[in-house]
PDB file of N, CA and C in Angstrom:
ATOM      1  N   UNK A   1     216.823  95.318 -48.573  1.00 64.00           N
ATOM      2  CA  UNK A   1     216.539  96.735 -48.541  1.00 64.00           C
ATOM      3  C   UNK A   1     215.753  97.170 -49.781  1.00 64.00           C
ATOM      4  N   UNK A   2     216.146  96.631 -50.955  1.00 64.00           N
ATOM      5  CA  UNK A   2     215.434  96.965 -52.183  1.00 64.00           C
ATOM      6  C   UNK A   2     213.990  96.475 -52.125  1.00 64.00           C
ATOM      7  N   UNK A   3     213.792  95.298 -51.539  1.00 64.00           N
ATOM      8  CA  UNK A   3     212.444  94.743 -51.426  1.00 64.00           C
ATOM      9  C   UNK A   3     211.573  95.638 -50.558  1.00 64.00           C
ATOM     10  N   UNK A   4     212.144  96.173 -49.503  1.00 59.00           N
ATOM     11  CA  UNK A   4     211.397  97.072 -48.619  1.00 59.00           C
ATOM     12  C   UNK A   4     211.015  98.365 -49.351  1.00 59.00           C
ATOM     13  N   UNK A   5     211.919  98.890 -50.168  1.00 56.00           N
ATOM     14  CA  UNK A   5     211.644 100.094 -50.942  1.00 56.00           C
ATOM     15  C   UNK A   5     210.539  99.840 -51.971  1.00 56.00           C
ATOM     16  N   UNK A   6     210.601  98.698 -52.656  1.00 58.00           N
ATOM     17  CA  UNK A   6     209.573  98.342 -53.636  1.00 58.00           C
ATOM     18  C   UNK A   6     208.221  98.180 -52.944  1.00 58.00           C
ATOM     19  N   UNK A   7     208.199  97.548 -51.803  1.00 61.00           N
ATOM     20  CA  UNK A   7     206.963  97.355 -51.046  1.00 61.00           C
ATOM     21  C   UNK A   7     206.364  98.705 -50.624  1.00 61.00           C
ATOM     22  N   UNK A   8     207.193  99.628 -50.166  1.00 64.00           N
ATOM     23  CA  UNK A   8     206.713 100.941 -49.740  1.00 64.00           C
ATOM     24  C   UNK A   8     206.150 101.729 -50.925  1.00 64.00           C
ATOM     25  N   UNK A   9     206.851 101.703 -52.054  1.00 65.00           N
ATOM     26  CA  UNK A   9     206.374 102.428 -53.235  1.00 65.00           C
ATOM     27  C   UNK A   9     205.083 101.829 -53.776  1.00 65.00           C
ATOM     28  N   UNK A  10     204.971 100.511 -53.802  1.00 68.00           N
ATOM     29  CA  UNK A  10     203.747  99.887 -54.320  1.00 68.00           C
ATOM     30  C   UNK A  10     202.561 100.156 -53.413  1.00 68.00           C
ATOM     31  N   UNK A  11     202.778 100.220 -52.106  1.00 67.00           N
ATOM     32  CA  UNK A  11     201.664 100.516 -51.201  1.00 67.00           C
ATOM     33  C   UNK A  11     201.192 101.954 -51.374  1.00 67.00           C
ATOM     34  N   UNK A  12     202.128 102.884 -51.661  1.00 65.00           N
ATOM     35  CA  UNK A  12     201.722 104.266 -51.900  1.00 65.00           C
ATOM     36  C   UNK A  12     200.932 104.374 -53.197  1.00 65.00           C
ATOM     37  N   UNK A  13     201.312 103.619 -54.216  1.00 58.00           N
ATOM     38  CA  UNK A  13     200.585 103.633 -55.487  1.00 58.00           C
ATOM     39  C   UNK A  13     199.176 103.083 -55.309  1.00 58.00           C
ATOM     40  N   UNK A  14     199.058 101.986 -54.559  1.00 55.00           N
ATOM     41  CA  UNK A  14     197.745 101.400 -54.320  1.00 55.00           C
ATOM     42  C   UNK A  14     196.850 102.351 -53.535  1.00 55.00           C
ATOM     43  N   UNK A  15     197.424 103.051 -52.570  1.00 53.00           N
ATOM     44  CA  UNK A  15     196.659 104.008 -51.784  1.00 53.00           C
ATOM     45  C   UNK A  15     196.174 105.155 -52.667  1.00 53.00           C
ATOM     46  N   UNK A  16     197.016 105.631 -53.571  1.00 52.00           N
ATOM     47  CA  UNK A  16     196.621 106.721 -54.465  1.00 52.00           C
ATOM     48  C   UNK A  16     195.517 106.258 -55.410  1.00 52.00           C
ATOM     49  N   UNK A  17     195.611 105.044 -55.922  1.00 54.00           N
ATOM     50  CA  UNK A  17     194.588 104.524 -56.816  1.00 54.00           C
ATOM     51  C   UNK A  17     193.281 104.304 -56.068  1.00 54.00           C
ATOM     52  N   UNK A  18     193.333 103.867 -54.827  1.00 52.00           N
ATOM     53  CA  UNK A  18     192.124 103.636 -54.040  1.00 52.00           C
ATOM     54  C   UNK A  18     191.411 104.952 -53.746  1.00 52.00           C
ATOM     55  N   UNK A  19     192.166 106.036 -53.580  1.00 51.00           N
ATOM     56  CA  UNK A  19     191.559 107.333 -53.324  1.00 51.00           C
ATOM     57  C   UNK A  19     190.821 107.859 -54.547  1.00 51.00           C
ATOM     58  N   UNK A  20     191.257 107.508 -55.744  1.00 53.00           N
ATOM     59  CA  UNK A  20     190.633 108.007 -56.967  1.00 53.00           C
ATOM     60  C   UNK A  20     189.351 107.271 -57.310  1.00 53.00           C
ATOM     61  N   UNK A  21     189.251 106.002 -57.023  1.00 53.00           N
ATOM     62  CA  UNK A  21     188.119 105.183 -57.448  1.00 53.00           C
ATOM     63  C   UNK A  21     186.778 105.671 -56.902  1.00 53.00           C
ATOM     64  N   UNK A  22     186.624 105.950 -55.604  1.00 55.00           N
ATOM     65  CA  UNK A  22     185.308 106.393 -55.122  1.00 55.00           C
ATOM     66  C   UNK A  22     184.842 107.702 -55.755  1.00 55.00           C
ATOM     67  N   UNK A  23     185.767 108.582 -56.082  1.00 55.00           N
ATOM     68  CA  UNK A  23     185.394 109.844 -56.707  1.00 55.00           C
ATOM     69  C   UNK A  23     184.760 109.596 -58.067  1.00 55.00           C
ATOM     70  N   UNK A  24     185.360 108.700 -58.852  1.00 54.00           N
ATOM     71  CA  UNK A  24     184.814 108.383 -60.165  1.00 54.00           C
ATOM     72  C   UNK A  24     183.433 107.753 -60.050  1.00 54.00           C
ATOM     73  N   UNK A  25     183.254 106.845 -59.115  1.00 53.00           N
ATOM     74  CA  UNK A  25     181.965 106.180 -58.925  1.00 53.00           C
ATOM     75  C   UNK A  25     180.920 107.183 -58.455  1.00 53.00           C
ATOM     76  N   UNK A  26     181.301 108.079 -57.550  1.00 49.00           N
ATOM     77  CA  UNK A  26     180.353 109.077 -57.041  1.00 49.00           C
ATOM     78  C   UNK A  26     179.900 110.006 -58.157  1.00 49.00           C
ATOM     79  N   UNK A  27     180.809 110.367 -59.061  1.00 53.00           N
ATOM     80  CA  UNK A  27     180.423 111.246 -60.160  1.00 53.00           C
ATOM     81  C   UNK A  27     179.487 110.539 -61.119  1.00 53.00           C
ATOM     82  N   UNK A  28     179.673 109.250 -61.327  1.00 60.00           N
ATOM     83  CA  UNK A  28     178.835 108.506 -62.246  1.00 60.00           C
ATOM     84  C   UNK A  28     177.441 108.292 -61.673  1.00 60.00           C
ATOM     85  N   UNK A  29     177.312 108.150 -60.361  1.00 70.00           N
ATOM     86  CA  UNK A  29     176.034 107.819 -59.754  1.00 70.00           C
ATOM     87  C   UNK A  29     175.270 109.039 -59.252  1.00 70.00           C
ATOM     88  N   UNK A  30     175.831 110.212 -59.365  1.00 83.00           N
ATOM     89  CA  UNK A  30     175.134 111.410 -58.911  1.00 83.00           C
ATOM     90  C   UNK A  30     174.003 111.730 -59.889  1.00 83.00           C
ATOM     91  N   UNK A  31     172.765 111.830 -59.399  1.00 87.00           N
ATOM     92  CA  UNK A  31     171.641 112.072 -60.310  1.00 87.00           C
ATOM     93  C   UNK A  31     171.687 113.452 -60.955  1.00 87.00           C
ATOM     94  N   UNK A  32     171.162 113.518 -62.168  1.00 86.00           N
ATOM     95  CA  UNK A  32     171.039 114.780 -62.890  1.00 86.00           C
ATOM     96  C   UNK A  32     169.705 115.388 -62.495  1.00 86.00           C
ATOM     97  N   UNK A  33     169.735 116.619 -61.988  1.00 91.00           N
ATOM     98  CA  UNK A  33     168.493 117.276 -61.565  1.00 91.00           C
ATOM     99  C   UNK A  33     168.065 118.257 -62.644  1.00 91.00           C
ATOM    100  N   UNK A  34     166.786 118.207 -63.016  1.00 93.00           N
ATOM    101  CA  UNK A  34     166.283 119.073 -64.073  1.00 93.00           C
ATOM    102  C   UNK A  34     164.858 119.521 -63.779  1.00 93.00           C
ATOM    103  N   UNK A  35     164.505 120.667 -64.321  1.00 94.00           N
ATOM    104  CA  UNK A  35     163.160 121.219 -64.196  1.00 94.00           C
ATOM    105  C   UNK A  35     162.395 120.915 -65.476  1.00 94.00           C
ATOM    106  N   UNK A  36     161.193 120.362 -65.371  1.00 94.00           N
ATOM    107  CA  UNK A  36     160.407 120.010 -66.553  1.00 94.00           C
ATOM    108  C   UNK A  36     159.844 121.255 -67.236  1.00 94.00           C
ATOM    109  N   UNK A  37     159.940 121.277 -68.549  1.00 93.00           N
ATOM    110  CA  UNK A  37     159.248 122.258 -69.386  1.00 93.00           C
ATOM    111  C   UNK A  37     158.588 121.475 -70.515  1.00 93.00           C
ATOM    112  N   UNK A  38     157.726 122.126 -71.277  1.00 91.00           N
ATOM    113  CA  UNK A  38     157.038 121.433 -72.367  1.00 91.00           C
ATOM    114  C   UNK A  38     158.008 120.911 -73.421  1.00 91.00           C
ATOM    115  N   UNK A  39     159.158 121.521 -73.555  1.00 92.00           N
ATOM    116  CA  UNK A  39     160.132 121.073 -74.557  1.00 92.00           C
ATOM    117  C   UNK A  39     161.127 120.049 -74.019  1.00 92.00           C
ATOM    118  N   UNK A  40     160.978 119.623 -72.760  1.00 91.00           N
ATOM    119  CA  UNK A  40     161.894 118.650 -72.177  1.00 91.00           C
ATOM    120  C   UNK A  40     161.704 117.288 -72.838  1.00 91.00           C
ATOM    121  N   UNK A  41     162.819 116.724 -73.339  1.00 91.00           N
ATOM    122  CA  UNK A  41     162.783 115.375 -73.910  1.00 91.00           C
ATOM    123  C   UNK A  41     162.946 114.387 -72.762  1.00 91.00           C
ATOM    124  N   UNK A  42     161.963 113.526 -72.568  1.00 93.00           N
ATOM    125  CA  UNK A  42     162.016 112.555 -71.485  1.00 93.00           C
ATOM    126  C   UNK A  42     162.398 111.181 -72.020  1.00 93.00           C
ATOM    127  N   UNK A  43     163.410 110.582 -71.430  1.00 95.00           N
ATOM    128  CA  UNK A  43     163.865 109.239 -71.766  1.00 95.00           C
ATOM    129  C   UNK A  43     163.764 108.427 -70.477  1.00 95.00           C
ATOM    130  N   UNK A  44     162.563 107.943 -70.168  1.00 96.00           N
ATOM    131  CA  UNK A  44     162.309 107.254 -68.907  1.00 96.00           C
ATOM    132  C   UNK A  44     162.250 105.758 -69.153  1.00 96.00           C
ATOM    133  N   UNK A  45     163.236 105.040 -68.629  1.00 96.00           N
ATOM    134  CA  UNK A  45     163.258 103.584 -68.747  1.00 96.00           C
ATOM    135  C   UNK A  45     162.671 102.934 -67.493  1.00 96.00           C
ATOM    136  N   UNK A  46     162.894 103.564 -66.327  1.00 96.00           N
ATOM    137  CA  UNK A  46     162.431 102.989 -65.062  1.00 96.00           C
ATOM    138  C   UNK A  46     162.176 104.102 -64.058  1.00 96.00           C
ATOM    139  N   UNK A  47     160.948 104.185 -63.536  1.00 96.00           N
ATOM    140  CA  UNK A  47     160.634 105.168 -62.495  1.00 96.00           C
ATOM    141  C   UNK A  47     161.045 104.578 -61.155  1.00 96.00           C
ATOM    142  N   UNK A  48     161.904 105.291 -60.440  1.00 96.00           N
ATOM    143  CA  UNK A  48     162.396 104.838 -59.142  1.00 96.00           C
ATOM    144  C   UNK A  48     161.446 105.279 -58.039  1.00 96.00           C
ATOM    145  N   UNK A  49     161.042 106.562 -58.060  1.00 96.00           N
ATOM    146  CA  UNK A  49     160.113 107.063 -57.044  1.00 96.00           C
ATOM    147  C   UNK A  49     159.427 108.321 -57.542  1.00 96.00           C
ATOM    148  N   UNK A  50     158.257 108.584 -56.961  1.00 96.00           N
ATOM    149  CA  UNK A  50     157.499 109.804 -57.250  1.00 96.00           C
ATOM    150  C   UNK A  50     156.946 110.334 -55.938  1.00 96.00           C
ATOM    151  N   UNK A  51     156.936 111.663 -55.790  1.00 95.00           N
ATOM    152  CA  UNK A  51     156.332 112.224 -54.587  1.00 95.00           C
ATOM    153  C   UNK A  51     154.812 112.121 -54.704  1.00 95.00           C
ATOM    154  N   UNK A  52     154.150 112.075 -53.553  1.00 95.00           N
ATOM    155  CA  UNK A  52     152.687 111.956 -53.536  1.00 95.00           C
ATOM    156  C   UNK A  52     152.034 113.312 -53.742  1.00 95.00           C
ATOM    157  N   UNK A  53     150.919 113.335 -54.458  1.00 94.00           N
ATOM    158  CA  UNK A  53     150.176 114.580 -54.678  1.00 94.00           C
ATOM    159  C   UNK A  53     149.385 114.887 -53.414  1.00 94.00           C
ATOM    160  N   UNK A  54     149.623 116.051 -52.797  1.00 94.00           N
ATOM    161  CA  UNK A  54     148.922 116.365 -51.543  1.00 94.00           C
ATOM    162  C   UNK A  54     147.445 116.704 -51.786  1.00 94.00           C
ATOM    163  N   UNK A  55     146.664 116.642 -50.722  1.00 94.00           N
ATOM    164  CA  UNK A  55     145.226 116.891 -50.769  1.00 94.00           C
ATOM    165  C   UNK A  55     144.958 118.379 -50.513  1.00 94.00           C
ATOM    166  N   UNK A  56     145.417 119.234 -51.433  1.00 95.00           N
ATOM    167  CA  UNK A  56     145.214 120.685 -51.359  1.00 95.00           C
ATOM    168  C   UNK A  56     144.671 121.169 -52.698  1.00 95.00           C
ATOM    169  N   UNK A  57     144.062 122.346 -52.701  1.00 95.00           N
ATOM    170  CA  UNK A  57     143.513 122.895 -53.939  1.00 95.00           C
ATOM    171  C   UNK A  57     144.412 124.026 -54.430  1.00 95.00           C
ATOM    172  N   UNK A  58     145.607 123.671 -54.879  1.00 95.00           N
ATOM    173  CA  UNK A  58     146.564 124.621 -55.414  1.00 95.00           C
ATOM    174  C   UNK A  58     147.634 123.872 -56.199  1.00 95.00           C
ATOM    175  N   UNK A  59     148.416 124.599 -56.953  1.00 96.00           N
ATOM    176  CA  UNK A  59     149.525 123.998 -57.702  1.00 96.00           C
ATOM    177  C   UNK A  59     150.643 123.679 -56.717  1.00 96.00           C
ATOM    178  N   UNK A  60     151.153 122.454 -56.799  1.00 96.00           N
ATOM    179  CA  UNK A  60     152.186 122.007 -55.868  1.00 96.00           C
ATOM    180  C   UNK A  60     153.395 121.461 -56.641  1.00 96.00           C
ATOM    181  N   UNK A  61     154.588 121.618 -56.070  1.00 96.00           N
ATOM    182  CA  UNK A  61     155.783 121.069 -56.713  1.00 96.00           C
ATOM    183  C   UNK A  61     155.848 119.554 -56.496  1.00 96.00           C
ATOM    184  N   UNK A  62     156.318 118.856 -57.512  1.00 96.00           N
ATOM    185  CA  UNK A  62     156.449 117.394 -57.448  1.00 96.00           C
ATOM    186  C   UNK A  62     157.868 117.009 -57.832  1.00 96.00           C
ATOM    187  N   UNK A  63     158.237 115.764 -57.516  1.00 97.00           N
ATOM    188  CA  UNK A  63     159.552 115.258 -57.848  1.00 97.00           C
ATOM    189  C   UNK A  63     159.425 113.809 -58.294  1.00 97.00           C
ATOM    190  N   UNK A  64     160.065 113.468 -59.402  1.00 97.00           N
ATOM    191  CA  UNK A  64     160.110 112.092 -59.870  1.00 97.00           C
ATOM    192  C   UNK A  64     161.574 111.723 -60.095  1.00 97.00           C
ATOM    193  N   UNK A  65     161.966 110.585 -59.549  1.00 97.00           N
ATOM    194  CA  UNK A  65     163.318 110.079 -59.757  1.00 97.00           C
ATOM    195  C   UNK A  65     163.224 108.895 -60.705  1.00 97.00           C
ATOM    196  N   UNK A  66     164.047 108.902 -61.756  1.00 97.00           N
ATOM    197  CA  UNK A  66     163.966 107.836 -62.749  1.00 97.00           C
ATOM    198  C   UNK A  66     165.336 107.555 -63.361  1.00 97.00           C
ATOM    199  N   UNK A  67     165.437 106.390 -64.000  1.00 96.00           N
ATOM    200  CA  UNK A  67     166.623 106.009 -64.758  1.00 96.00           C
ATOM    201  C   UNK A  67     166.297 106.106 -66.238  1.00 96.00           C
ATOM    202  N   UNK A  68     167.241 106.637 -67.034  1.00 95.00           N
ATOM    203  CA  UNK A  68     167.019 106.701 -68.473  1.00 95.00           C
ATOM    204  C   UNK A  68     167.503 105.408 -69.135  1.00 95.00           C
ATOM    205  N   UNK A  69     167.416 105.323 -70.461  1.00 96.00           N
ATOM    206  CA  UNK A  69     167.773 104.095 -71.168  1.00 96.00           C
ATOM    207  C   UNK A  69     169.260 103.768 -71.077  1.00 96.00           C
ATOM    208  N   UNK A  70     170.089 104.728 -70.668  1.00 95.00           N
ATOM    209  CA  UNK A  70     171.523 104.491 -70.507  1.00 95.00           C
ATOM    210  C   UNK A  70     171.895 104.162 -69.064  1.00 95.00           C
ATOM    211  N   UNK A  71     170.896 104.143 -68.167  1.00 94.00           N
ATOM    212  CA  UNK A  71     171.157 103.832 -66.764  1.00 94.00           C
ATOM    213  C   UNK A  71     171.490 105.041 -65.910  1.00 94.00           C
ATOM    214  N   UNK A  72     171.461 106.230 -66.465  1.00 95.00           N
ATOM    215  CA  UNK A  72     171.749 107.455 -65.709  1.00 95.00           C
ATOM    216  C   UNK A  72     170.532 107.829 -64.863  1.00 95.00           C
ATOM    217  N   UNK A  73     170.741 108.162 -63.598  1.00 96.00           N
ATOM    218  CA  UNK A  73     169.672 108.551 -62.685  1.00 96.00           C
ATOM    219  C   UNK A  73     169.353 110.019 -62.860  1.00 96.00           C
ATOM    220  N   UNK A  74     168.060 110.367 -62.895  1.00 96.00           N
ATOM    221  CA  UNK A  74     167.594 111.747 -63.048  1.00 96.00           C
ATOM    222  C   UNK A  74     166.589 112.067 -61.956  1.00 96.00           C
ATOM    223  N   UNK A  75     166.536 113.332 -61.560  1.00 96.00           N
ATOM    224  CA  UNK A  75     165.492 113.843 -60.673  1.00 96.00           C
ATOM    225  C   UNK A  75     164.781 114.946 -61.446  1.00 96.00           C
ATOM    226  N   UNK A  76     163.513 114.720 -61.725  1.00 96.00           N
ATOM    227  CA  UNK A  76     162.716 115.668 -62.503  1.00 96.00           C
ATOM    228  C   UNK A  76     161.783 116.419 -61.570  1.00 96.00           C
ATOM    229  N   UNK A  77     161.836 117.732 -61.615  1.00 96.00           N
ATOM    230  CA  UNK A  77     160.939 118.574 -60.815  1.00 96.00           C
ATOM    231  C   UNK A  77     159.894 119.170 -61.751  1.00 96.00           C
ATOM    232  N   UNK A  78     158.636 119.127 -61.317  1.00 96.00           N
ATOM    233  CA  UNK A  78     157.529 119.639 -62.124  1.00 96.00           C
ATOM    234  C   UNK A  78     156.401 120.067 -61.196  1.00 96.00           C
ATOM    235  N   UNK A  79     155.333 120.643 -61.732  1.00 96.00           N
ATOM    236  CA  UNK A  79     154.204 121.112 -60.928  1.00 96.00           C
ATOM    237  C   UNK A  79     152.913 120.453 -61.374  1.00 96.00           C
ATOM    238  N   UNK A  80     152.025 120.165 -60.415  1.00 95.00           N
ATOM    239  CA  UNK A  80     150.706 119.617 -60.706  1.00 95.00           C
ATOM    240  C   UNK A  80     149.686 120.296 -59.800  1.00 95.00           C
ATOM    241  N   UNK A  81     148.423 120.141 -60.159  1.00 94.00           N
ATOM    242  CA  UNK A  81     147.338 120.645 -59.316  1.00 94.00           C
ATOM    243  C   UNK A  81     147.074 119.609 -58.227  1.00 94.00           C
ATOM    244  N   UNK A  82     146.932 120.053 -56.991  1.00 94.00           N
ATOM    245  CA  UNK A  82     146.678 119.145 -55.879  1.00 94.00           C
ATOM    246  C   UNK A  82     145.329 118.433 -56.012  1.00 94.00           C
ATOM    247  N   UNK A  83     145.130 117.394 -55.209  1.00 93.00           N
ATOM    248  CA  UNK A  83     143.910 116.596 -55.248  1.00 93.00           C
ATOM    249  C   UNK A  83     142.780 117.137 -54.385  1.00 93.00           C
ATOM    250  N   UNK A  84     142.943 118.286 -53.753  1.00 91.00           N
ATOM    251  CA  UNK A  84     141.952 118.768 -52.797  1.00 91.00           C
ATOM    252  C   UNK A  84     140.856 119.650 -53.350  1.00 91.00           C
ATOM    253  N   UNK A  85     140.775 119.807 -54.648  1.00 90.00           N
ATOM    254  CA  UNK A  85     139.730 120.682 -55.236  1.00 90.00           C
ATOM    255  C   UNK A  85     138.441 119.893 -55.429  1.00 90.00           C
ATOM    256  N   UNK A  86     137.296 120.549 -55.168  1.00 83.00           N
ATOM    257  CA  UNK A  86     136.001 119.900 -55.414  1.00 83.00           C
ATOM    258  C   UNK A  86     135.277 120.634 -56.540  1.00 83.00           C
ATOM    259  N   UNK A  87     134.403 119.940 -57.214  1.00 71.00           N
ATOM    260  CA  UNK A  87     133.697 120.530 -58.353  1.00 71.00           C
ATOM    261  C   UNK A  87     132.381 121.192 -57.958  1.00 71.00           C
ATOM    262  N   UNK A  88     132.086 121.347 -56.741  1.00 51.00           N
ATOM    263  CA  UNK A  88     130.819 121.934 -56.456  1.00 51.00           C
ATOM    264  C   UNK A  88     130.667 122.385 -55.099  1.00 51.00           C
TER     265      UNK A  88
END
């Protein structure tokens, strides 16, 4: 009977610990989203992805996803002039 009680209590402890682990991992891997300004300090170790510049003649929003030197994932939002302008 004691063995059955110990088994039941240990399974409940394992279940509680298993429920906590994914939350911690999800918080660590959630990217930090930021808007670029001229004073933004960029620590870019690895660019994961960048949105393509559209073929329009106007300022367009862009997005770059990157990892910093500590391995933290970031999403940087910024603006650029589109590629659709002609000089003449």
